JSON list of C-alpha atoms in Angstrom, two decimals:
[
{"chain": "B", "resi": 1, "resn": "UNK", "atom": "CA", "xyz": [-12.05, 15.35, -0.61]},
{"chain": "B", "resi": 2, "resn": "UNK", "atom": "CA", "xyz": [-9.69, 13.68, 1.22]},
{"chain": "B", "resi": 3, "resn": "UNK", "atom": "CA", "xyz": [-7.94, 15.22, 5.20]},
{"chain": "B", "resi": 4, "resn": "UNK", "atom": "CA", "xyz": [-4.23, 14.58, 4.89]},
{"chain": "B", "resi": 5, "resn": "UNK", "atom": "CA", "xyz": [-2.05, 14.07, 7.85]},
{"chain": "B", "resi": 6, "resn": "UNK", "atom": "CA", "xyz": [0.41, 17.11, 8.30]},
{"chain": "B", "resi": 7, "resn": "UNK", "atom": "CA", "xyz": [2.71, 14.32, 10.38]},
{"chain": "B", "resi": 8, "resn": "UNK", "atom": "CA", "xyz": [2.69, 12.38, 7.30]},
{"chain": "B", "resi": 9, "resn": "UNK", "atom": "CA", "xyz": [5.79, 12.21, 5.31]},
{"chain": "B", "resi": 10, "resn": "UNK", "atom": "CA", "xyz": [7.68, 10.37, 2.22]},
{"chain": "B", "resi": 11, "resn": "UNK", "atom": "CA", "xyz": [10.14, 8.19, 1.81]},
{"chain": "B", "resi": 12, "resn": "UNK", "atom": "CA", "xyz": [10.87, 7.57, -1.81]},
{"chain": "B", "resi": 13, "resn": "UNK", "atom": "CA", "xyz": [13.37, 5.26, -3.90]},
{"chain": "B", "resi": 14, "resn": "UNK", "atom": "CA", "xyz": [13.87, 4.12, -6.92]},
{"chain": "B", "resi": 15, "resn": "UNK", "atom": "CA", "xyz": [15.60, 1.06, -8.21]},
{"chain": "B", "resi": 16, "resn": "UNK", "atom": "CA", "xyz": [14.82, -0.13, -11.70]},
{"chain": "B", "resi": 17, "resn": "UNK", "atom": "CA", "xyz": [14.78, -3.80, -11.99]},
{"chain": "B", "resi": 18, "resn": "UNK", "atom": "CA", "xyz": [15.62, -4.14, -7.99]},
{"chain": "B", "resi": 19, "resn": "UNK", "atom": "CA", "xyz": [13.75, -7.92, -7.60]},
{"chain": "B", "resi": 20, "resn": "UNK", "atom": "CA", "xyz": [14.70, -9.61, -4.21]},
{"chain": "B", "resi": 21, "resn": "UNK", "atom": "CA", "xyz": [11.23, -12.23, -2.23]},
{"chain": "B", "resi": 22, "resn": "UNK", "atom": "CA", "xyz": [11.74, -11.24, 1.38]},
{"chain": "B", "resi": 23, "resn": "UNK", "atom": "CA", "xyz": [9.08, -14.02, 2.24]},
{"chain": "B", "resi": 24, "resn": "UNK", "atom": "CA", "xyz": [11.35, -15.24, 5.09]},
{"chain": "B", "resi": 25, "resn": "UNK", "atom": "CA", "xyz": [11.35, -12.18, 6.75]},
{"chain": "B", "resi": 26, "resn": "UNK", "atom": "CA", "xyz": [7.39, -11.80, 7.09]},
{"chain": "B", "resi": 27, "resn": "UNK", "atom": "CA", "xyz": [7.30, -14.27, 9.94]},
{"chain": "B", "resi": 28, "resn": "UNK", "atom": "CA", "xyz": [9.15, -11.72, 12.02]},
{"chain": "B", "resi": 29, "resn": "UNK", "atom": "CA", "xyz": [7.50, -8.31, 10.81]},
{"chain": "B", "resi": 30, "resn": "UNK", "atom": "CA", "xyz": [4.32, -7.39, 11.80]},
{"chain": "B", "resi": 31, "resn": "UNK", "atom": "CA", "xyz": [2.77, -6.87, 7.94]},
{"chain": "B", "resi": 32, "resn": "UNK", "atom": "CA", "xyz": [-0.67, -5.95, 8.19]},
{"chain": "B", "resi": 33, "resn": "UNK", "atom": "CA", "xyz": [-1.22, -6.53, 3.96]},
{"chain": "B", "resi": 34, "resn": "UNK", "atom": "CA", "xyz": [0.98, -8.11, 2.07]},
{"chain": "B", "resi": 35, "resn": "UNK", "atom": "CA", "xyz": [-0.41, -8.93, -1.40]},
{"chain": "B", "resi": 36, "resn": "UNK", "atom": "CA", "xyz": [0.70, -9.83, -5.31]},
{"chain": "B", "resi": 37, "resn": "UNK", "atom": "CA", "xyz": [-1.33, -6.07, -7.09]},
{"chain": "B", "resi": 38, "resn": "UNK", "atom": "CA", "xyz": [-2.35, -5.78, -11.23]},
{"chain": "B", "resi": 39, "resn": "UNK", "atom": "CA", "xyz": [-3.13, -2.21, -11.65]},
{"chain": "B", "resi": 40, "resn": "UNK", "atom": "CA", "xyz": [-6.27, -1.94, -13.66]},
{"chain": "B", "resi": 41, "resn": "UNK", "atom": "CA", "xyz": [-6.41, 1.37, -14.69]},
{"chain": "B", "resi": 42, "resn": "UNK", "atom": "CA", "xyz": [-4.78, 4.61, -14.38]},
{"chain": "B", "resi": 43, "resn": "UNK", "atom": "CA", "xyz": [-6.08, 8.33, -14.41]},
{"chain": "B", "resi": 44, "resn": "UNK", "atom": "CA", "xyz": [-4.27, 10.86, -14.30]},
{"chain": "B", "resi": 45, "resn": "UNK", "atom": "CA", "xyz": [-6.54, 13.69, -13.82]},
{"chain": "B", "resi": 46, "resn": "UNK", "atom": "CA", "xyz": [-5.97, 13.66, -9.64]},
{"chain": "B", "resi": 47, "resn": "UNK", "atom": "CA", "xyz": [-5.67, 17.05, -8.41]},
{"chain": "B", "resi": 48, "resn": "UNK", "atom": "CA", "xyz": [-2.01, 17.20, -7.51]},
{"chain": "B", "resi": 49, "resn": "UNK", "atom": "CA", "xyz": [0.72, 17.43, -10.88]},
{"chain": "B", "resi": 50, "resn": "UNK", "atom": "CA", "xyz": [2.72, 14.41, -11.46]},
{"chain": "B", "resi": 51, "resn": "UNK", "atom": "CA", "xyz": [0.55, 12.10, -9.27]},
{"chain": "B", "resi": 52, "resn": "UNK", "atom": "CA", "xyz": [-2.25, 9.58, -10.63]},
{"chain": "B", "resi": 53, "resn": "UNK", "atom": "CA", "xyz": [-4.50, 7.90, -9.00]},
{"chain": "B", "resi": 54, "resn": "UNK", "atom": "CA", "xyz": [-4.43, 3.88, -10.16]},
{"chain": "B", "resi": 55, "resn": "UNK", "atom": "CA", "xyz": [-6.96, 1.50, -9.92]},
{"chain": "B", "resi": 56, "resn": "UNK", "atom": "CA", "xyz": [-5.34, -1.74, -8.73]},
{"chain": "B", "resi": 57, "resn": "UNK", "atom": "CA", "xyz": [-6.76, -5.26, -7.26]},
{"chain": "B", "resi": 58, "resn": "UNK", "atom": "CA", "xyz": [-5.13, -7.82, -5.63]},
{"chain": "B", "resi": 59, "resn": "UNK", "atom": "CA", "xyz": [-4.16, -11.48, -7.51]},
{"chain": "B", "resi": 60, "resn": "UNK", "atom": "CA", "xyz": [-6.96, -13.07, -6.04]},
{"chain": "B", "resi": 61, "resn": "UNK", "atom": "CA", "xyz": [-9.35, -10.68, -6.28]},
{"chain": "B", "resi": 62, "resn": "UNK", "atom": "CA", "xyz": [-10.24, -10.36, -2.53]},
{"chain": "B", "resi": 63, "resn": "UNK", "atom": "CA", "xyz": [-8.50, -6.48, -2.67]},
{"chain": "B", "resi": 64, "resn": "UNK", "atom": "CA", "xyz": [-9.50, -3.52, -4.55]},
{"chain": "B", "resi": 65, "resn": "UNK", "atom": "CA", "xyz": [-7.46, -0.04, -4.05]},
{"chain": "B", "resi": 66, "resn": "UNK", "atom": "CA", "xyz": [-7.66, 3.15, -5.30]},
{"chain": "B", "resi": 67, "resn": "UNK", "atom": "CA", "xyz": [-3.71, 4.94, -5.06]},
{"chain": "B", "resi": 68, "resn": "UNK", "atom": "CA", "xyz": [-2.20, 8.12, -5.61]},
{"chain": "B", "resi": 69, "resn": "UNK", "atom": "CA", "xyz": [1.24, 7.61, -6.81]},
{"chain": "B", "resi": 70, "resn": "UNK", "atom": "CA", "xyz": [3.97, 10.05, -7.76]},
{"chain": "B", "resi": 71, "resn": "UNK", "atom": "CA", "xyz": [4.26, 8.70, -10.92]},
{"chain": "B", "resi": 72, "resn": "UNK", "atom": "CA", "xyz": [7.34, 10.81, -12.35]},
{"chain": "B", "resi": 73, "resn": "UNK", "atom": "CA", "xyz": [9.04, 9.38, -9.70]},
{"chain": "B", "resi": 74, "resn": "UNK", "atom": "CA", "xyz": [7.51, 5.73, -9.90]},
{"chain": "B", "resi": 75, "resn": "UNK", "atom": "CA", "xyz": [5.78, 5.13, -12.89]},
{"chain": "B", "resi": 76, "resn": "UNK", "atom": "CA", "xyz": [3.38, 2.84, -12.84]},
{"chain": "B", "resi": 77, "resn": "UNK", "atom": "CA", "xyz": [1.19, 1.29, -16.00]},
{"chain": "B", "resi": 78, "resn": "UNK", "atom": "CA", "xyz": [-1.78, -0.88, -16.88]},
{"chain": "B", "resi": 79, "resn": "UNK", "atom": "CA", "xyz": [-1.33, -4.80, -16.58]},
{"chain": "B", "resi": 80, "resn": "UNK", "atom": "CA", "xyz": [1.71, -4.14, -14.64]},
{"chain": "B", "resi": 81, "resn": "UNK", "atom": "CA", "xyz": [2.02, -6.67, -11.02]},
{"chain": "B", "resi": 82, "resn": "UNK", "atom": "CA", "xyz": [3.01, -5.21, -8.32]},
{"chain": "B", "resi": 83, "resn": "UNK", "atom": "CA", "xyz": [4.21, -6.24, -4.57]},
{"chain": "B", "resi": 84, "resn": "UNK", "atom": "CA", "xyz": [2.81, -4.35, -2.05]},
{"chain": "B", "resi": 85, "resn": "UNK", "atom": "CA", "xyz": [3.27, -4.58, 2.12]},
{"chain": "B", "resi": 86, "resn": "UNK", "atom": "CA", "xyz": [1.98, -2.21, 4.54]},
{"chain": "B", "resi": 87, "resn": "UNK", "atom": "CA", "xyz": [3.41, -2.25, 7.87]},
{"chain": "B", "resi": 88, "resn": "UNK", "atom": "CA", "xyz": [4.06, -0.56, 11.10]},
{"chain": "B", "resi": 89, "resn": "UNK", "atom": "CA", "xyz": [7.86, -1.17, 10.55]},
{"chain": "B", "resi": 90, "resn": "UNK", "atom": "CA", "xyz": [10.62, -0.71, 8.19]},
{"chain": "B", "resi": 91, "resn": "UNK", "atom": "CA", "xyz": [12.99, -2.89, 10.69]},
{"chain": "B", "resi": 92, "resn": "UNK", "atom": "CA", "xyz": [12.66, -6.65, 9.53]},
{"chain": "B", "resi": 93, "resn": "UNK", "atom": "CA", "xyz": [12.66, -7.87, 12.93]},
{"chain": "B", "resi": 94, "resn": "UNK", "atom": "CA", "xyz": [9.17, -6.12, 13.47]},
{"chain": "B", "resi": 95, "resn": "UNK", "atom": "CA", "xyz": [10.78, -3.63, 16.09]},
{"chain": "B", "resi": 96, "resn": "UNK", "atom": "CA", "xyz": [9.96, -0.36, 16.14]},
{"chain": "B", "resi": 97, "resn": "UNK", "atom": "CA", "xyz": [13.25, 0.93, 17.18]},
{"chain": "B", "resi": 98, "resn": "UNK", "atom": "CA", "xyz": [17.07, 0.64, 16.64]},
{"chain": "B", "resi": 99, "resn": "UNK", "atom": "CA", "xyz": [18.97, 0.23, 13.24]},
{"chain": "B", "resi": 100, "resn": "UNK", "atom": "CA", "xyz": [18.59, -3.33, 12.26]},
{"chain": "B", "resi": 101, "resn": "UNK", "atom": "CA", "xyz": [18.04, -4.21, 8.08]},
{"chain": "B", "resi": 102, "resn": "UNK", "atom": "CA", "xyz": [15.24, -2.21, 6.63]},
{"chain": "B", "resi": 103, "resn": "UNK", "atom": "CA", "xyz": [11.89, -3.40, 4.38]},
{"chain": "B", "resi": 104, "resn": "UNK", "atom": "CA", "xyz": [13.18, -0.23, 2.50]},
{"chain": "B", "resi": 105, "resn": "UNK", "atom": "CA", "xyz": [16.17, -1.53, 1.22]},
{"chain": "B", "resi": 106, "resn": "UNK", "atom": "CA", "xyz": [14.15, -4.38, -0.62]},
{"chain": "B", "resi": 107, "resn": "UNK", "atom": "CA", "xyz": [11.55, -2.14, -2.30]},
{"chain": "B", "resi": 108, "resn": "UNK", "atom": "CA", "xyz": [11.41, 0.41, -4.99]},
{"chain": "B", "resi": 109, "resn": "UNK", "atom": "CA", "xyz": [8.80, 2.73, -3.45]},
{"chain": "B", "resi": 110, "resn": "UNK", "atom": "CA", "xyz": [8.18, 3.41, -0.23]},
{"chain": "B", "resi": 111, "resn": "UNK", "atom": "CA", "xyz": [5.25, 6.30, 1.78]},
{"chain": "B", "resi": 112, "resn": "UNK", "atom": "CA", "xyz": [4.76, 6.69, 5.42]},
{"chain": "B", "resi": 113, "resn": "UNK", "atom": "CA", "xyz": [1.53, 8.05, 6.34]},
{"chain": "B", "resi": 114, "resn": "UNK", "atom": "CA", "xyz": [-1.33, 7.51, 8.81]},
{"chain": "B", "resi": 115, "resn": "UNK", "atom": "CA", "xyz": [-4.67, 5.69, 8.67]},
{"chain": "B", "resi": 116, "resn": "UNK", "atom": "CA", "xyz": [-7.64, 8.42, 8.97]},
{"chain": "B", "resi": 117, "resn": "UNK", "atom": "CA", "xyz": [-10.35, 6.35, 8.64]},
{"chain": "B", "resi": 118, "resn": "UNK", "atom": "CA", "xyz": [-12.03, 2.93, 8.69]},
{"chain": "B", "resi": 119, "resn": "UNK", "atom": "CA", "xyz": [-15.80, 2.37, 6.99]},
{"chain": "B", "resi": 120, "resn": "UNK", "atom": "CA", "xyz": [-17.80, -0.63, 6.06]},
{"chain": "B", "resi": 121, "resn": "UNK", "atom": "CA", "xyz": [-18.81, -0.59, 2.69]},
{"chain": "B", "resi": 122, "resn": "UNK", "atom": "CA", "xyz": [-21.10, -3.14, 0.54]},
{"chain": "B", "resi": 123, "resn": "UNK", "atom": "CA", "xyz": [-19.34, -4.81, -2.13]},
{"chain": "B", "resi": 124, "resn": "UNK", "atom": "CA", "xyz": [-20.21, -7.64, -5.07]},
{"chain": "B", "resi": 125, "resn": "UNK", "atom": "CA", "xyz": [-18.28, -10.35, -5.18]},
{"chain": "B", "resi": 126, "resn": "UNK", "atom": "CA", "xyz": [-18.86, -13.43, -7.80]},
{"chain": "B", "resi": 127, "resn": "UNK", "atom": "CA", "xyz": [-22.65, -12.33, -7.74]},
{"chain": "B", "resi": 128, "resn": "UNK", "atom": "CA", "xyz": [-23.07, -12.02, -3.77]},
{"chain": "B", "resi": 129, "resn": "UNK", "atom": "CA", "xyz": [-23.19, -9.28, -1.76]},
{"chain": "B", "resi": 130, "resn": "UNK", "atom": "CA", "xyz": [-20.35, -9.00, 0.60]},
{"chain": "B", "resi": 131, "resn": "UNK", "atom": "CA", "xyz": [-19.57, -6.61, 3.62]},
{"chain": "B", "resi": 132, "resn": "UNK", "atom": "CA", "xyz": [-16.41, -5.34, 2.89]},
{"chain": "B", "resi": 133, "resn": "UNK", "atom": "CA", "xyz": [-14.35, -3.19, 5.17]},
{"chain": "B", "resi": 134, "resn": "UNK", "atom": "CA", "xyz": [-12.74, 0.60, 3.67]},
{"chain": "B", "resi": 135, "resn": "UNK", "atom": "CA", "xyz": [-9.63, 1.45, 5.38]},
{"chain": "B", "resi": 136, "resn": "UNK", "atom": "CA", "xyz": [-8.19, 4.84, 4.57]},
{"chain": "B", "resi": 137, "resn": "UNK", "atom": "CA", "xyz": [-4.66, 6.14, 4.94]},
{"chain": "B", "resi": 138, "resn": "UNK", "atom": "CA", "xyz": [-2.69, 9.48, 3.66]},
{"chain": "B", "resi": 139, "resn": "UNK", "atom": "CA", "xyz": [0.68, 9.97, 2.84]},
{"chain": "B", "resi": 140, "resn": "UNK", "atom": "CA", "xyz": [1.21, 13.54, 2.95]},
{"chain": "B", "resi": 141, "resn": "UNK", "atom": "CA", "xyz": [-1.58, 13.98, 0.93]},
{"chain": "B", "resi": 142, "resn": "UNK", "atom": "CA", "xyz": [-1.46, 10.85, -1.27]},
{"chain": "B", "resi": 143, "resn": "UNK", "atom": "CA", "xyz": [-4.43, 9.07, -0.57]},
{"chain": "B", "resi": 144, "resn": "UNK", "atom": "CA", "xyz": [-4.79, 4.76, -0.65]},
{"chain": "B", "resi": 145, "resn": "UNK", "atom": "CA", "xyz": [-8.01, 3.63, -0.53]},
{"chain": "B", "resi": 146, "resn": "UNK", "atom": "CA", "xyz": [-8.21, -0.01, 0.26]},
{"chain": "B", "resi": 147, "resn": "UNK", "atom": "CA", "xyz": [-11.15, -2.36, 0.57]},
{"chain": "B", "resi": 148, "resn": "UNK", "atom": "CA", "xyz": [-11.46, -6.10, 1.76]},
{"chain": "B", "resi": 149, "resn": "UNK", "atom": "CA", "xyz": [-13.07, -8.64, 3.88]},
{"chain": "B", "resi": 150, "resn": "UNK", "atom": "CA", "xyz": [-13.04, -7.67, 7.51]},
{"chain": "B", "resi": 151, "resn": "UNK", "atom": "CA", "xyz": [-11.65, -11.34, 8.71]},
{"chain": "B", "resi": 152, "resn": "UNK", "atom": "CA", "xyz": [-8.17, -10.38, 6.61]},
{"chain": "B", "resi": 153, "resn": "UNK", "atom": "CA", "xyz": [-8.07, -6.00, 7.69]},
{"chain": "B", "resi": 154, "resn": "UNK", "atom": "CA", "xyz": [-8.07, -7.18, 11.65]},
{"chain": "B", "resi": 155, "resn": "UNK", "atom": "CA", "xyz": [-4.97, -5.74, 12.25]},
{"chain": "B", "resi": 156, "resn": "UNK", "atom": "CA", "xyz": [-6.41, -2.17, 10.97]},
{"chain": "B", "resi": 157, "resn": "UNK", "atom": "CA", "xyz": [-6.60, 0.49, 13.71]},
{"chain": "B", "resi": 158, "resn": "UNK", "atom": "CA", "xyz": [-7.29, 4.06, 13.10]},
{"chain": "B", "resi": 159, "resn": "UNK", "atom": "CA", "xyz": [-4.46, 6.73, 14.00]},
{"chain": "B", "resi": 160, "resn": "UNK", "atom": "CA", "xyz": [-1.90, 4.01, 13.23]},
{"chain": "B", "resi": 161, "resn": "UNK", "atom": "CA", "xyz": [1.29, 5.16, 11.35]},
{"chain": "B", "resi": 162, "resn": "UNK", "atom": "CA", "xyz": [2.21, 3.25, 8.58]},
{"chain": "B", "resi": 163, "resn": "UNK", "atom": "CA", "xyz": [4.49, 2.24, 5.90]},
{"chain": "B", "resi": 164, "resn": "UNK", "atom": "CA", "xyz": [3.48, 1.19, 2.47]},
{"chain": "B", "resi": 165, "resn": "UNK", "atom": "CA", "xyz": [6.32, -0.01, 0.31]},
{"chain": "B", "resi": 166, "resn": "UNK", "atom": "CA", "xyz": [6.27, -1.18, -3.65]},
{"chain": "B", "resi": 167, "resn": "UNK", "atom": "CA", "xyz": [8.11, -3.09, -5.89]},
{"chain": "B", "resi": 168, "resn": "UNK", "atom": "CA", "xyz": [7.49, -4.13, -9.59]},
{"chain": "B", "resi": 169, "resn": "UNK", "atom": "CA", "xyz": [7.34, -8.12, -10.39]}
]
C-alpha cells in the first residue's frame, strides 16, 4: 500500500513521565507542524507485529492523521493528548549540522523518515467542503498520513527528510 524509504531510519526513546514545553525554542527551529494530538482510535490490525496504526486529530480540529506507531515500544491509547513536531532538525538552533542541544532530548518518541508524497484531498469541515492538502511521509516503513489546510502545510516539500518526535501531555 504504502513505498517506504530504504534511507529512512529510527530513532526511538522512551521516557515515562519525561514533561518539559520547549515553546521558547520554536522561534529558532524550523518546525514545519507543531500541534497539541487526541488519538481517536486505535487498530491494531496494520500489517507489521507490534505496530498500530492510530487515528489522531489535532486540538483544534484543523489536523487529522493516520500513524503507525511501534506501540510495544511507545504505547499509545484512546483519549490520550499528545505533542507532536515535525521538523527538518533535531538541533534547537534550526541548523542542520554540528552538536548543539537536541529536540530529541525533550521527547519520548522520535522517527526520521522522508516525505513521498503530497495530494489534495476534499475534506468536510463544520458542514463545508474544504480543500485539504495530504502530505505523506515513511519512517522505515511506518507510514503518517497527515491532512490539513494548504495555508498551514506551506512548508511541505516532497523528498524532504524529516523528523517527527512525540511526547505524552
Amino acid at each position: 500500500m504504502f513505498n517506504a524509504s530504504k534511507k529512512s531510519i529510527f530513532i526511538l526513546k522512551f521516557f515515562p513521565g519525561y514533561s518539559y514545553f520547549i515553546s521558547f525554542w520554536q522561534a529558532m527551529a524550523n518546525f514545519y507542524f507543531d500541534e497539541i494530538i487526541k488519538v481517536v482510535k486505535i487498530d491494531s490490525q496494520v500489517v507489521y507485529d507490534k505496530v498500530s496504526r492510530i487515528n489522531a486529530t489535532s486540538e483544534d480540529n484543523d489536523y487529522f492523521m493516520e500513524l503507525d506507531v511501534h506501540t510495544e515500544l511507545y504505547p499509545m491509547l484512546p483519549n490520550e493528548k499528545y505533542r507532536m513536531l515535525i521538523s527538518n532538525t533535531l538541533n534547537m538552533d534550526g541548523s542542520v549540522q554540528g552538536e548543539p542541544k537536541s529536540l530529541a532530548d525533550k521527547f519520548e518518541y522520535v522517527m526520521h523518515g522522508l516525505l513521498y508524497k503530497m495530494a489534495e484531498a476534499e475534506g468536510k469541515t463544520d458542514g463545508n467542503d474544504n480543500v485539504k492538502v495530504e502530505v505523506y511521509i515513511s519512517f522505515g516503513g511506518l507510514q503518517l498520513m497527515l491532512k490539513g489546510d494548504p495555508l498551514k502545510m506551506h512548508k511541505f516539500r516532497v523528498d524532504q527528510k524529516l523528523f517527527l518526535l512525540l511526547r505524552k501531555i
